PDB file of C-alpha atoms in Angstrom:
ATOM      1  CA  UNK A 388      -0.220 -70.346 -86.440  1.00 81.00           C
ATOM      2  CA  UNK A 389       1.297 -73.175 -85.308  1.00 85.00           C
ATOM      3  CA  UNK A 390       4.376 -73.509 -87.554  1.00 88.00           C
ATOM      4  CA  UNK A 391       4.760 -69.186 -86.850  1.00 86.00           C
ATOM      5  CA  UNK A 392       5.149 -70.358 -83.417  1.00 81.00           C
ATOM      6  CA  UNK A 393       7.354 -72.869 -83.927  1.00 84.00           C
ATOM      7  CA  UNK A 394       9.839 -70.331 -85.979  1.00 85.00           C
ATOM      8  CA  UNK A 395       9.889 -68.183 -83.103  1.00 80.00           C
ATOM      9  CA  UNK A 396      10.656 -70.626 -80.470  1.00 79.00           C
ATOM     10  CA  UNK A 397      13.187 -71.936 -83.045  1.00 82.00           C
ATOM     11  CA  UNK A 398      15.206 -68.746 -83.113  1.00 81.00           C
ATOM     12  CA  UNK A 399      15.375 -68.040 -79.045  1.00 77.00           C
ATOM     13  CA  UNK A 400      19.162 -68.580 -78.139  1.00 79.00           C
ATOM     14  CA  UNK A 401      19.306 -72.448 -76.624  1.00 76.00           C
ATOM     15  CA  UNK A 402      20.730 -70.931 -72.937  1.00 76.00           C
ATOM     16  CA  UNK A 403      17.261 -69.674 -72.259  1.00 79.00           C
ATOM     17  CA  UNK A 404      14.541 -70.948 -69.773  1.00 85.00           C
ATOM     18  CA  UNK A 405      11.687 -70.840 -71.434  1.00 84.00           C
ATOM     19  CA  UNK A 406       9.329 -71.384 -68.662  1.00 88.00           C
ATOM     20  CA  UNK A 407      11.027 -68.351 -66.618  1.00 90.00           C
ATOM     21  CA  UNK A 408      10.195 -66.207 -69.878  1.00 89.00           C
ATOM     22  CA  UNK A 409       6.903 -67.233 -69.951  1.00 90.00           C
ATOM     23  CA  UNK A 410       6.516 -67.359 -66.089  1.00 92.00           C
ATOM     24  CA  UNK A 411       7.965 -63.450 -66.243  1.00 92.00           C
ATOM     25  CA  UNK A 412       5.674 -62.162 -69.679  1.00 93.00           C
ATOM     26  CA  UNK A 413       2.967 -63.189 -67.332  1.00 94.00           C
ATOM     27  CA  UNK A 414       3.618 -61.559 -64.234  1.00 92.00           C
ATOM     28  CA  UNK A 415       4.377 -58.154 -65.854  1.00 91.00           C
ATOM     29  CA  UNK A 416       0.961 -58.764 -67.746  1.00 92.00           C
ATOM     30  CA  UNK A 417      -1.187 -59.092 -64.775  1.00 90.00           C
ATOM     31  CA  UNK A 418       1.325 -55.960 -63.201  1.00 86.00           C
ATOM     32  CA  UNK A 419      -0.020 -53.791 -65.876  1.00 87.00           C
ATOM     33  CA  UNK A 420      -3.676 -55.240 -65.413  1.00 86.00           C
ATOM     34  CA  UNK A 421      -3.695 -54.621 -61.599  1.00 85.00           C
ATOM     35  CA  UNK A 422      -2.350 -51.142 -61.895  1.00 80.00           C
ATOM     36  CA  UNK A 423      -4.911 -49.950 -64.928  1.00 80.00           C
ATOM     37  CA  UNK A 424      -8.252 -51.420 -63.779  1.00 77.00           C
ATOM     38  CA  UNK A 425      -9.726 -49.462 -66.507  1.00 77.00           C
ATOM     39  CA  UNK A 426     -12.220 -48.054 -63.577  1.00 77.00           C
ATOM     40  CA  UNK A 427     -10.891 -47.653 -60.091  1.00 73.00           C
ATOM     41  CA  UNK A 428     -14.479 -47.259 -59.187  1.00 79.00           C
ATOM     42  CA  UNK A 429     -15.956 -50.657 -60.655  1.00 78.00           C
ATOM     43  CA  UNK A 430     -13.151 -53.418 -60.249  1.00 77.00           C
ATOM     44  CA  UNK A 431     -13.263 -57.231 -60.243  1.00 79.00           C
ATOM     45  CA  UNK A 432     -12.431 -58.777 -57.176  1.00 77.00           C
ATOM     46  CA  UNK A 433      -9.513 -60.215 -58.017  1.00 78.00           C
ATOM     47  CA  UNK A 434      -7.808 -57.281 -59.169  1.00 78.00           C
ATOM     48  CA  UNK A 435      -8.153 -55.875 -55.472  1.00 80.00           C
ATOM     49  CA  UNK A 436      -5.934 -56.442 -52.600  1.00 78.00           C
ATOM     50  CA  UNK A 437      -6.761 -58.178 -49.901  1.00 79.00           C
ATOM     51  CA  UNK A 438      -7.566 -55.838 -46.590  1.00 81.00           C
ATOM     52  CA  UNK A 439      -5.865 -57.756 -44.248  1.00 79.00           C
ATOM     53  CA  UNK A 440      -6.028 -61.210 -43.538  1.00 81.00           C
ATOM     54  CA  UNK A 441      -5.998 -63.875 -46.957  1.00 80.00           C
ATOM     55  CA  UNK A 442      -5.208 -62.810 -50.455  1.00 85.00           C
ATOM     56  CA  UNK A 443      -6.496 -62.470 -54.137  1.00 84.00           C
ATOM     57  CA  UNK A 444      -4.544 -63.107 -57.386  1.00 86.00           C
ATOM     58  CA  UNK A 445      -3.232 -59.482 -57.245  1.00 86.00           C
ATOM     59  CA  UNK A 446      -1.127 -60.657 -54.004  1.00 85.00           C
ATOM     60  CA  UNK A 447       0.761 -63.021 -55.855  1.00 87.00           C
ATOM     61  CA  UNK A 448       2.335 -60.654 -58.503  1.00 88.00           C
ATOM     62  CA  UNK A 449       4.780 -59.765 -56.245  1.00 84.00           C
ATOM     63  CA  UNK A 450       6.151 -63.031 -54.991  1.00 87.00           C
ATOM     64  CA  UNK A 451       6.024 -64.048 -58.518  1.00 90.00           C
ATOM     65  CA  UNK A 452       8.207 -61.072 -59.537  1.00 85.00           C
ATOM     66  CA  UNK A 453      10.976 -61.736 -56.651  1.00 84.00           C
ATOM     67  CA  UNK A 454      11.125 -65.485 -57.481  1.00 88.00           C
ATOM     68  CA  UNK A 455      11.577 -64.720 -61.325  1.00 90.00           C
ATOM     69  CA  UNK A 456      14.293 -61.889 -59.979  1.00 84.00           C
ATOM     70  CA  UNK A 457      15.884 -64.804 -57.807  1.00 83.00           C
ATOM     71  CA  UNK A 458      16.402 -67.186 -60.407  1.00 87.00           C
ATOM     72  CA  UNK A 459      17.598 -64.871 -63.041  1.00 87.00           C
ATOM     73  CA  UNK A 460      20.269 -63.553 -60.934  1.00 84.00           C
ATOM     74  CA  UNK A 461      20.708 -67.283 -60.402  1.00 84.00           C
ATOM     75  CA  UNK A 462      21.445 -68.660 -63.979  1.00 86.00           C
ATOM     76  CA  UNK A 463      23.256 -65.060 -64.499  1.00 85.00           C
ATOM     77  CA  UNK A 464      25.830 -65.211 -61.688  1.00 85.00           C
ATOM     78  CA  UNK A 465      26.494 -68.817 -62.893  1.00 85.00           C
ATOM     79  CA  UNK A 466      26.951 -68.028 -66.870  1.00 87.00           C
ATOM     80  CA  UNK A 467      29.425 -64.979 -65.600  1.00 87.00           C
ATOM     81  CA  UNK A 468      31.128 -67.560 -63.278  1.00 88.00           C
ATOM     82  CA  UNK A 469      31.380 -69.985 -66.026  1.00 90.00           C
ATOM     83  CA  UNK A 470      32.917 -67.065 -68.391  1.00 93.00           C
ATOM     84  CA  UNK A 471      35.120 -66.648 -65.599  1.00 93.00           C
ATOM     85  CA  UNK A 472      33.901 -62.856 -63.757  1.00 91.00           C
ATOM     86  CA  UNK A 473      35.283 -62.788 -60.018  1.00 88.00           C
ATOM     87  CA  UNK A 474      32.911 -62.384 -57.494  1.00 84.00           C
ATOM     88  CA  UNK A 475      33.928 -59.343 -57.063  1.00 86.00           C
ATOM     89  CA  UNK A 476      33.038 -58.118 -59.973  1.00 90.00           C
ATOM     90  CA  UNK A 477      29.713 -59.696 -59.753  1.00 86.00           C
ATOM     91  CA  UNK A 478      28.807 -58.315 -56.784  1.00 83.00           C
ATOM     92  CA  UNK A 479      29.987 -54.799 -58.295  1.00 87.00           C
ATOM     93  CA  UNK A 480      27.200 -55.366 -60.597  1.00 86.00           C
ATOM     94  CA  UNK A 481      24.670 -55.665 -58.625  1.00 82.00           C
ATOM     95  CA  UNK A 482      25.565 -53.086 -56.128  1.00 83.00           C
ATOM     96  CA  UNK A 483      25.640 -50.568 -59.199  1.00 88.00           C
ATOM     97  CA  UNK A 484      22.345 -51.910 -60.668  1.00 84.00           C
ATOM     98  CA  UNK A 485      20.223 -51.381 -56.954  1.00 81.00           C
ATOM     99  CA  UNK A 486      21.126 -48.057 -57.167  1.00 84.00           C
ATOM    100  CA  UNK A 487      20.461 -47.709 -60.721  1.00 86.00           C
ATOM    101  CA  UNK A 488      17.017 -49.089 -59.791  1.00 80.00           C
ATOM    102  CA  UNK A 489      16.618 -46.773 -56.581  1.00 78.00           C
ATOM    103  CA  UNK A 490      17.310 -43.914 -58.472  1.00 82.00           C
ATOM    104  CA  UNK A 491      14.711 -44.496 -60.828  1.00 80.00           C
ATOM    105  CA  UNK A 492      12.189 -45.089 -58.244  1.00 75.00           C
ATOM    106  CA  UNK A 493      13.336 -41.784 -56.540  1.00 76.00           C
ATOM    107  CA  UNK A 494      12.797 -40.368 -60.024  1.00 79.00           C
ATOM    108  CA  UNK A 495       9.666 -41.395 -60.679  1.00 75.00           C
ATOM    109  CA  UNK A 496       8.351 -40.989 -57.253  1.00 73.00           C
ATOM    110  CA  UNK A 497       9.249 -37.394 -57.745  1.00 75.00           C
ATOM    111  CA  UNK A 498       6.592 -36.989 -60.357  1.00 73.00           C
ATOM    112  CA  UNK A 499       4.154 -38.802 -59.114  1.00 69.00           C
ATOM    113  CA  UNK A 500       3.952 -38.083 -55.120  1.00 67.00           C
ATOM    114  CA  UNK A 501       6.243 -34.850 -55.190  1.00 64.00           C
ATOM    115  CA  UNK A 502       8.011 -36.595 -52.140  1.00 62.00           C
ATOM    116  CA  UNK A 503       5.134 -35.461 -49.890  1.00 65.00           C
ATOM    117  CA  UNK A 504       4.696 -39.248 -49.090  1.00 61.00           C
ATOM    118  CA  UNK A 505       7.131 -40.860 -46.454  1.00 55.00           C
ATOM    119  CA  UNK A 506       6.893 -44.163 -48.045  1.00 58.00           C
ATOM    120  CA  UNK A 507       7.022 -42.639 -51.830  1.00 55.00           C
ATOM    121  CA  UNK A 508       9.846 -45.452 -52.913  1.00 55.00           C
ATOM    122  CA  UNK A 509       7.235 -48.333 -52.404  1.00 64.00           C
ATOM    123  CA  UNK A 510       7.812 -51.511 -54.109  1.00 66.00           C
ATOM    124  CA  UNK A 511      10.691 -50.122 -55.637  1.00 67.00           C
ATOM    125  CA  UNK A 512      13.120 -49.738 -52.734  1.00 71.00           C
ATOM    126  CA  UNK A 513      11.658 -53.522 -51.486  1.00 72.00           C
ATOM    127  CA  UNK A 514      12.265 -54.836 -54.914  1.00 71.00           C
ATOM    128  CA  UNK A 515      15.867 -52.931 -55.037  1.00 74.00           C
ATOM    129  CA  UNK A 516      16.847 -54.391 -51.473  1.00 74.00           C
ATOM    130  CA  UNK A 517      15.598 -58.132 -52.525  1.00 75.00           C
ATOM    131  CA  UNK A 518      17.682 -57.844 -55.754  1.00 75.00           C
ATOM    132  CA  UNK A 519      20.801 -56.140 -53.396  1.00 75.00           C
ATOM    133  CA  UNK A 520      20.959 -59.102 -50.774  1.00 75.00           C
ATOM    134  CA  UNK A 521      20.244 -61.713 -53.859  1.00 75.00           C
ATOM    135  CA  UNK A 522      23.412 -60.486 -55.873  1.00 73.00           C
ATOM    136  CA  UNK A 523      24.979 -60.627 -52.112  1.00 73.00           C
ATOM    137  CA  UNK A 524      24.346 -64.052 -51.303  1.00 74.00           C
ATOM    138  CA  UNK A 525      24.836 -65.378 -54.746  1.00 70.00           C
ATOM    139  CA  UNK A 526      28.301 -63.989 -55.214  1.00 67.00           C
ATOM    140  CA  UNK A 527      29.680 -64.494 -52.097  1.00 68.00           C
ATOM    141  CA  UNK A 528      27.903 -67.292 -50.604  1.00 66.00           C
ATOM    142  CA  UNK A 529      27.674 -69.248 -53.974  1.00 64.00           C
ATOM    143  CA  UNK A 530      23.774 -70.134 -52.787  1.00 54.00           C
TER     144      UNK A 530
END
């Protein structure tokens, strides 16, 4: 087992953060465990939200999620800058990819709440503005 491991860690490309991999494998685990309970009736605590005031490990998947988007666009923006991409172009990028995203909310939403819900988008359209302003103050603030 170990040496199996070992082959595959061998063969990831030597410009990757491992811990952001592993950090991001995880968060889209517990995503998927959150959102199919197996019974909506009979779920463990910490697969609920909180009501109101404190939080439970299903809180955290989002934070998680945004930091892991943050520092990808990070070490991305800085690997095009390095190839030498303007800004401009950069920003293009991202611009074009938040829509990308928001359309596929839209699109899914459609199927799913028939856009009878005012606030069908969800954590798409927060997720799609976090990554928007990101790409923003990456390219042209160089944060």
């Amino acid at each position: 087992m170990r040496q199996h491991c070992a082959e595959i860690i061998n063969k990831l490309p030597s410009h990757r953060l491992m811990a952001l991999d592993v950090m991001r494998g995880l968060t889209i685990t517990a995503m998927i465990l959150v959102n199919n309970p197996g019974s909506w009736g009979a779920m463990y605590w910490p697969l609920k939200h909180a009501q109101w005031h404190g939080w439970t490990p299903t809180d955290l998947i989002f934070p998680f999620f945004i930091f892991i988007v943050g520092m990808s666009i990070t070490l991305s923006v800085n690997s095009l800058r390095a190839k030498g991409v303007s800004d401009q172009h950069i920003l293009k990028a991202g611009v074009i990819r938040t829509i990308k995203l928001i359309a596929l909310g839209w699109f899914l939403a459609l199927f799913y709440y028939n856009f009878r819900d005012p606030s069908f988008a969800g954590l798409m359209t927060s997720y799609c503005n976090c990554v928007c302003w990101a790409c923003y103050n990456v390219s042209v603030w160089s944060i």
